[in-house]
Amino acid sequence: MSKEREYYYIGKRRGTDIWEVMLKYGVLSASHFEVRFPDDPTMTLSEGREEFLGLPKISVEPWSGMKGAIAIKGEMTKEARELFLQIIETRRIRLWDFILFRDERKLLSVSDFDDRIVTENFAKEFMEKLFLTWFEPIPEPEIKSEGISRDFLEEVSQAIQEALSKLVLDLENDKN
């Protein structure tokens, strides 16, 4: 059985960072999650531990990746989804290590706060959603290319940001 290929998310490219939108899409489309918390007396690496322990339909087990650490696994219930979205939007809690799944398949993960990994299928699915949001077929059989100005590229960048915001809003409305 072959393992699905994973990619490291590099981050901002020319002022555009779509990670937050990709993460929201992951939260809104995930069916399960796993969040890992070390045994950390300073709570630096354990932000959110109590909040996740208070969620319904979870299980807690030792995590083999670190002595004394636990893994909280659970269904992406309404409460769990709301907690993840609140974390993304307010940044009040900084999660150290988590994975989002859909029907047993990994979508994305974050470790050490900032190491962002996406699976190939999830990245393709996300990009296809963006493509379908941003573009529509042109009825004309041929398009002639011309030089592209910097102003035009900035307009496109702004349009992309607006489309991403609309995509997230639509996904949030679908889940509510």
Coordinates of N, CA and C in Angstrom, one line a residue:
M1 N 0.8 -1.2 0.0 CA 0.0 0.0 0.0 C 0.9 1.2 0.0
S2 N 0.7 2.1 -0.9 CA 1.5 3.3 -1.0 C 1.0 4.4 -0.2
K3 N 1.9 5.1 0.5 CA 1.6 6.3 1.3 C 1.3 7.5 0.4
E4 N 0.3 8.3 0.8 CA 0.0 9.5 0.0 C 1.2 10.5 0.2
R5 N 1.6 11.1 -0.9 CA 2.6 12.1 -0.9 C 2.2 13.3 -0.1
E6 N 3.2 13.8 0.6 CA 2.9 15.0 1.4 C 3.9 16.1 1.0
Y7 N 3.4 17.4 1.2 CA 4.2 18.5 0.8 C 4.3 19.5 1.9
Y8 N 5.5 20.2 2.1 CA 5.7 21.2 3.1 C 5.1 22.5 2.5
Y9 N 4.3 23.1 3.3 CA 3.7 24.4 2.8 C 4.8 25.5 3.1
I10 N 5.2 26.2 2.0 CA 6.3 27.1 2.1 C 5.9 28.5 2.7
G11 N 4.7 28.9 2.4 CA 4.3 30.2 3.0 C 4.0 31.3 2.0
K12 N 4.2 32.5 2.5 CA 3.8 33.7 1.6 C 4.7 33.7 0.4
R13 N 4.0 34.0 -0.7 CA 4.6 34.2 -2.0 C 4.1 35.6 -2.5
R14 N 5.0 36.5 -2.6 CA 4.7 37.9 -3.1 C 3.5 38.5 -2.4
G15 N 3.6 38.4 -1.1 CA 2.6 39.1 -0.2 C 1.3 38.3 -0.1
T16 N 1.1 37.2 -0.7 CA -0.1 36.4 -0.6 C 0.1 35.2 0.3
D17 N -0.7 35.0 1.3 CA -0.6 33.8 2.2 C -1.9 33.2 2.3
I18 N -2.1 32.1 1.6 CA -3.4 31.4 1.6 C -3.5 30.3 2.7
W19 N -2.5 30.2 3.5 CA -2.5 29.1 4.5 C -3.8 29.2 5.4
E20 N -4.2 30.4 5.9 CA -5.3 30.5 6.8 C -6.6 30.0 6.1
V21 N -6.7 30.3 4.8 CA -7.9 29.9 4.1 C -7.8 28.4 3.9
M22 N -6.7 27.8 3.5 CA -6.5 26.4 3.4 C -6.8 25.7 4.7
L23 N -6.3 26.2 5.8 CA -6.6 25.6 7.1 C -8.1 25.6 7.4
K24 N -8.7 26.7 7.2 CA -10.2 26.8 7.4 C -10.9 25.8 6.5
Y25 N -10.5 25.7 5.3 CA -11.1 24.7 4.4 C -10.9 23.3 5.0
G26 N -9.7 23.0 5.5 CA -9.4 21.7 6.1 C -10.3 21.5 7.3
V27 N -10.5 22.5 8.1 CA -11.4 22.3 9.3 C -12.8 22.1 8.9
L28 N -13.3 22.8 7.9 CA -14.6 22.7 7.5 C -14.9 21.4 6.8
S29 N -13.9 20.8 6.2 CA -14.2 19.6 5.4 C -13.7 18.3 6.2
A30 N -13.0 18.5 7.3 CA -12.5 17.3 8.1 C -13.6 16.6 8.8
S31 N -13.5 15.3 9.0 CA -14.4 14.5 9.8 C -13.8 14.2 11.1
H32 N -12.5 14.2 11.3 CA -11.8 13.9 12.5 C -10.6 14.7 12.7
F33 N -10.1 14.7 13.9 CA -8.8 15.4 14.2 C -8.0 14.7 15.3
E34 N -6.8 15.0 15.4 CA -5.9 14.6 16.4 C -5.0 15.7 16.8
V35 N -5.1 16.0 18.1 CA -4.2 17.1 18.7 C -3.3 16.5 19.7
R36 N -2.1 16.9 19.7 CA -1.1 16.3 20.6 C -0.6 17.4 21.6
F37 N -0.5 17.0 22.9 CA 0.0 17.9 23.9 C 1.0 17.2 24.7
P38 N 2.2 17.9 24.9 CA 3.2 17.3 25.7 C 2.9 17.5 27.2
D39 N 3.6 16.8 28.1 CA 3.5 17.1 29.5 C 4.4 18.3 29.8
D40 N 3.8 19.5 29.7 CA 4.5 20.7 29.8 C 4.1 21.6 30.9
P41 N 4.8 21.6 32.0 CA 4.4 22.4 33.2 C 4.2 23.9 32.9
T42 N 5.0 24.4 31.9 CA 4.9 25.9 31.6 C 3.7 26.2 30.7
M43 N 3.1 25.1 30.1 CA 1.9 25.2 29.3 C 2.3 26.0 27.9
T44 N 3.5 26.2 27.7 CA 3.9 26.8 26.4 C 3.5 26.0 25.2
L45 N 3.7 24.7 25.3 CA 3.4 23.8 24.2 C 2.0 23.1 24.4
S46 N 1.3 23.4 25.5 CA 0.1 22.8 25.8 C -1.1 23.7 25.7
E47 N -1.0 24.8 25.0 CA -2.1 25.8 24.9 C -3.3 25.0 24.2
G48 N -4.5 25.2 24.8 CA -5.6 24.6 24.2 C -6.0 23.2 24.8
R49 N -5.1 22.7 25.6 CA -5.3 21.3 26.1 C -6.7 21.2 26.8
E50 N -6.9 22.1 27.7 CA -8.2 22.0 28.5 C -9.4 22.2 27.6
E51 N -9.3 23.1 26.6 CA -10.4 23.3 25.7 C -10.7 22.0 24.9
F52 N -9.7 21.3 24.4 CA -9.9 20.1 23.7 C -10.4 18.9 24.6
L53 N -9.9 18.9 25.8 CA -10.4 17.9 26.7 C -11.9 18.0 27.1
G54 N -12.4 19.2 26.9 CA -13.8 19.5 27.2 C -14.7 19.2 26.0
L55 N -14.2 18.8 24.9 CA -15.0 18.5 23.7 C -15.7 17.2 23.8
P56 N -16.9 17.1 23.2 CA -17.6 15.8 23.2 C -17.0 14.8 22.1
K57 N -17.2 13.6 22.3 CA -16.8 12.5 21.3 C -15.3 12.5 21.1
I58 N -14.5 12.5 22.2 CA -13.1 12.5 22.0 C -12.6 11.2 22.8
S59 N -11.3 10.9 22.5 CA -10.6 9.9 23.2 C -9.2 10.4 23.5
V60 N -8.7 10.0 24.7 CA -7.4 10.5 25.1 C -6.5 9.3 25.3
E61 N -5.3 9.3 24.7 CA -4.4 8.2 24.8 C -2.9 8.7 24.8
P62 N -2.0 8.0 25.4 CA -0.6 8.4 25.4 C -0.1 8.6 23.9
W63 N 0.7 9.6 23.7 CA 1.3 9.8 22.4 C 2.7 9.3 22.4
S64 N 3.1 8.4 21.5 CA 4.4 7.8 21.5 C 5.5 8.7 21.1
G65 N 5.2 9.9 20.5 CA 6.2 10.8 20.0 C 7.0 11.5 21.1
M66 N 6.5 11.5 22.4 CA 7.2 12.2 23.4 C 6.7 11.7 24.8
K67 N 7.6 11.5 25.7 CA 7.3 11.0 27.0 C 6.4 11.9 27.7
G68 N 5.3 11.3 28.2 CA 4.3 12.0 29.0 C 3.3 12.8 28.1
A69 N 3.4 12.7 26.8 CA 2.5 13.5 25.9 C 1.2 12.7 25.7
I70 N 0.1 13.4 25.4 CA -1.1 12.7 25.1 C -1.6 13.2 23.7
A71 N -2.4 12.3 23.1 CA -3.1 12.6 21.9 C -4.6 12.6 22.1
I72 N -5.2 13.7 21.8 CA -6.7 13.8 21.9 C -7.2 13.6 20.5
K73 N -8.0 12.6 20.3 CA -8.6 12.3 19.0 C -10.1 12.4 19.1
G74 N -10.7 12.9 18.0 CA -12.1 13.0 18.1 C -12.8 13.3 16.8
E75 N -14.1 13.3 16.8 CA -14.9 13.6 15.7 C -14.9 15.1 15.5
M76 N -15.0 15.6 14.3 CA -15.1 17.0 14.1 C -16.5 17.4 14.3
T77 N -16.9 17.4 15.5 CA -18.3 17.9 15.9 C -18.4 19.4 15.7
K78 N -19.6 19.8 15.8 CA -19.9 21.3 15.7 C -19.0 22.0 16.8
E79 N -18.9 21.5 18.0 CA -18.1 22.1 19.0 C -16.6 22.1 18.6
A80 N -16.1 21.0 18.1 CA -14.7 20.9 17.7 C -14.4 21.9 16.6
R81 N -15.3 21.9 15.6 CA -15.1 22.8 14.4 C -15.1 24.3 14.9
E82 N -16.0 24.6 15.8 CA -16.1 26.0 16.3 C -14.8 26.3 17.1
L83 N -14.2 25.4 17.8 CA -13.0 25.6 18.6 C -11.9 25.9 17.6
F84 N -11.7 25.0 16.6 CA -10.6 25.2 15.6 C -10.8 26.5 14.9
L85 N -12.0 26.9 14.5 CA -12.2 28.1 13.8 C -11.9 29.3 14.7
Q86 N -12.3 29.2 15.9 CA -12.0 30.3 16.9 C -10.4 30.4 17.0
I87 N -9.7 29.3 17.1 CA -8.3 29.4 17.2 C -7.7 30.0 16.0
I88 N -8.2 29.7 14.8 CA -7.7 30.3 13.6 C -7.9 31.8 13.6
E89 N -9.1 32.2 13.9 CA -9.5 33.6 13.8 C -8.9 34.5 14.9
T90 N -8.9 34.0 16.1 CA -8.4 34.9 17.2 C -7.0 34.7 17.5
R91 N -6.4 33.6 17.2 CA -5.0 33.3 17.5 C -4.7 33.3 19.0
R92 N -5.8 33.2 19.8 CA -5.7 33.2 21.2 C -4.9 32.0 21.7
I93 N -5.2 30.9 21.1 CA -4.5 29.6 21.4 C -3.6 29.3 20.2
R94 N -2.4 28.9 20.6 CA -1.4 28.5 19.5 C -1.2 27.0 19.7
L95 N -1.8 26.2 18.8 CA -1.6 24.7 18.8 C -0.3 24.3 18.4
W96 N 0.3 23.4 19.2 CA 1.7 22.9 18.9 C 1.7 21.8 17.8
D97 N 0.7 20.9 17.9 CA 0.8 19.8 17.0 C -0.6 19.2 16.7
F98 N -1.1 19.2 15.5 CA -2.4 18.6 15.2 C -2.4 18.1 13.8
I99 N -3.4 17.2 13.5 CA -3.7 16.6 12.2 C -5.2 16.7 12.0
L100 N -5.6 17.0 10.8 CA -7.0 16.9 10.3 C -7.1 15.8 9.4
F101 N -8.2 15.0 9.5 CA -8.5 13.9 8.7 C -9.9 14.0 8.1
R102 N -10.1 13.3 7.0 CA -11.5 13.1 6.4 C -11.6 11.6 6.1
D103 N -12.5 11.0 6.8 CA -12.7 9.6 6.6 C -11.4 8.8 6.6
E104 N -10.6 8.9 7.6 CA -9.4 8.1 7.8 C -8.2 8.6 7.0
R105 N -8.4 9.5 6.1 CA -7.3 10.1 5.2 C -6.9 11.4 5.8
K106 N -5.6 11.5 5.9 CA -5.0 12.7 6.4 C -5.2 13.8 5.4
L107 N -5.6 15.0 5.8 CA -5.7 16.2 5.0 C -4.5 17.1 5.1
L108 N -4.2 17.5 6.3 CA -3.1 18.4 6.6 C -2.7 18.2 8.1
S109 N -1.5 18.7 8.4 CA -1.0 18.7 9.7 C -0.1 19.9 10.0
V110 N 0.0 20.2 11.3 CA 0.9 21.2 11.7 C 1.7 20.7 12.9
S111 N 3.0 20.8 12.9 CA 3.8 20.4 14.0 C 4.8 21.5 14.4
D112 N 5.2 21.5 15.6 CA 6.1 22.5 16.1 C 5.6 23.9 15.7
F113 N 4.3 24.1 15.9 CA 3.6 25.4 15.6 C 3.6 25.8 14.2
D114 N 4.7 25.7 13.4 CA 4.7 26.3 12.1 C 5.1 25.3 11.0
D115 N 5.4 24.1 11.2 CA 5.7 23.2 10.1 C 4.4 22.7 9.5
R116 N 4.0 23.2 8.4 CA 2.7 23.0 7.8 C 2.9 22.0 6.6
I117 N 2.1 20.9 6.7 CA 2.2 19.8 5.8 C 0.8 19.6 5.2
V118 N 0.7 19.5 3.9 CA -0.6 19.1 3.2 C -0.4 17.9 2.4
T119 N -1.4 17.1 2.3 CA -1.3 15.9 1.5 C -1.6 16.3 0.0
E120 N -1.1 15.5 -0.9 CA -1.3 15.8 -2.3 C -2.7 15.9 -2.7
N121 N -3.5 15.0 -2.3 CA -5.0 15.0 -2.7 C -5.7 16.2 -2.1
F122 N -5.4 16.5 -0.8 CA -6.0 17.7 -0.2 C -5.6 19.0 -1.0
A123 N -4.3 19.1 -1.3 CA -3.8 20.3 -2.0 C -4.5 20.4 -3.3
K124 N -4.6 19.3 -4.1 CA -5.2 19.3 -5.4 C -6.7 19.7 -5.3
E125 N -7.4 19.1 -4.3 CA -8.8 19.4 -4.0 C -9.0 20.9 -3.7
F126 N -8.2 21.4 -2.9 CA -8.3 22.9 -2.5 C -8.0 23.7 -3.7
M127 N -7.0 23.4 -4.5 CA -6.7 24.2 -5.7 C -7.8 24.1 -6.7
E128 N -8.4 23.0 -6.8 CA -9.5 22.8 -7.8 C -10.7 23.7 -7.4
K129 N -11.0 23.7 -6.0 CA -12.0 24.6 -5.5 C -11.7 26.0 -5.9
L130 N -10.5 26.4 -5.6 CA -10.1 27.8 -6.0 C -10.2 28.1 -7.5
F131 N -9.7 27.2 -8.3 CA -9.8 27.3 -9.7 C -11.3 27.5 -10.1
L132 N -12.2 26.7 -9.6 CA -13.6 26.8 -10.0 C -14.2 28.1 -9.5
T133 N -13.7 28.6 -8.4 CA -14.2 29.9 -7.9 C -13.6 31.1 -8.7
W134 N -12.4 31.0 -9.1 CA -11.8 32.1 -9.8 C -12.0 32.2 -11.3
F135 N -12.3 31.1 -12.0 CA -12.3 31.0 -13.4 C -13.6 30.5 -13.9
E136 N -14.0 30.9 -15.1 CA -15.0 30.2 -15.9 C -14.6 30.1 -17.3
P137 N -15.1 29.1 -18.0 CA -14.7 28.9 -19.4 C -15.0 30.1 -20.3
I138 N -14.1 30.4 -21.2 CA -14.3 31.5 -22.2 C -14.9 30.8 -23.5
P139 N -16.0 31.4 -23.9 CA -16.6 30.7 -25.1 C -15.8 30.9 -26.4
E140 N -14.9 31.8 -26.4 CA -14.1 32.0 -27.6 C -13.0 30.9 -27.7
P141 N -12.8 30.5 -28.9 CA -11.8 29.4 -29.1 C -10.4 29.7 -28.9
E142 N -10.0 31.0 -28.9 CA -8.6 31.4 -28.9 C -8.4 32.7 -28.1
I143 N -7.4 32.7 -27.3 CA -7.0 33.9 -26.5 C -5.6 34.3 -26.9
K144 N -5.4 35.6 -27.2 CA -4.1 36.1 -27.5 C -3.4 36.6 -26.3
S145 N -2.2 36.2 -26.0 CA -1.5 36.7 -24.8 C -0.8 38.0 -25.1
E146 N -0.8 38.9 -24.1 CA -0.1 40.2 -24.2 C 0.8 40.3 -23.0
G147 N 1.6 41.4 -23.0 CA 2.4 41.6 -21.8 C 1.6 41.9 -20.6
I148 N 2.0 41.5 -19.5 CA 1.2 41.6 -18.2 C 1.9 42.7 -17.4
S149 N 1.1 43.7 -17.0 CA 1.7 44.8 -16.2 C 1.6 44.5 -14.7
R150 N 2.4 45.1 -14.0 CA 2.5 45.0 -12.5 C 1.1 45.4 -11.9
D151 N 0.5 46.4 -12.4 CA -0.8 46.9 -11.9 C -1.8 45.8 -12.1
F152 N -1.8 45.1 -13.2 CA -2.7 44.1 -13.5 C -2.5 42.9 -12.5
L153 N -1.3 42.5 -12.3 CA -1.0 41.4 -11.3 C -1.5 41.8 -9.9
E154 N -1.4 43.0 -9.5 CA -1.9 43.5 -8.2 C -3.4 43.4 -8.2
E155 N -4.1 43.7 -9.3 CA -5.5 43.6 -9.4 C -5.9 42.1 -9.2
V156 N -5.2 41.3 -9.9 CA -5.5 39.8 -9.8 C -5.3 39.3 -8.4
S157 N -4.2 39.8 -7.8 CA -3.9 39.4 -6.4 C -5.1 39.8 -5.5
Q158 N -5.6 41.0 -5.6 CA -6.7 41.5 -4.8 C -8.0 40.6 -5.1
A159 N -8.2 40.3 -6.3 CA -9.4 39.5 -6.7 C -9.3 38.1 -6.1
I160 N -8.1 37.6 -6.1 CA -7.8 36.2 -5.5 C -8.2 36.3 -4.0
Q161 N -7.7 37.3 -3.3 CA -8.0 37.5 -1.9 C -9.5 37.5 -1.6
E162 N -10.2 38.3 -2.4 CA -11.7 38.4 -2.3 C -12.3 37.0 -2.5
A163 N -11.9 36.3 -3.5 CA -12.4 35.0 -3.9 C -12.2 34.0 -2.7
L164 N -11.0 34.1 -2.1 CA -10.7 33.2 -1.0 C -11.6 33.5 0.2
S165 N -11.8 34.8 0.5 CA -12.7 35.2 1.6 C -14.1 34.6 1.3
K166 N -14.6 34.8 0.1 CA -15.9 34.3 -0.3 C -16.0 32.8 -0.2
L167 N -14.9 32.1 -0.6 CA -14.9 30.6 -0.5 C -15.0 30.2 1.0
V168 N -14.3 30.8 1.9 CA -14.3 30.4 3.3 C -15.7 30.8 3.8
L169 N -16.3 31.9 3.5 CA -17.6 32.3 4.0 C -18.6 31.3 3.5
D170 N -18.6 30.9 2.2 CA -19.5 29.9 1.7 C -19.4 28.6 2.4
L171 N -18.1 28.1 2.7 CA -17.9 26.9 3.4 C -18.5 27.0 4.8
E172 N -18.2 28.1 5.5 CA -18.7 28.3 6.9 C -20.2 28.2 6.9
N173 N -20.9 28.9 5.9 CA -22.3 28.9 5.8 C -22.9 27.5 5.6
D174 N -22.2 26.7 4.7 CA -22.6 25.3 4.4 C -22.6 24.5 5.7
K175 N -21.6 24.7 6.6 CA -21.4 23.9 7.8 C -22.4 24.3 8.9
N176 N -23.0 25.4 8.8 CA -23.9 25.9 9.9 C -25.3 25.6 9.5

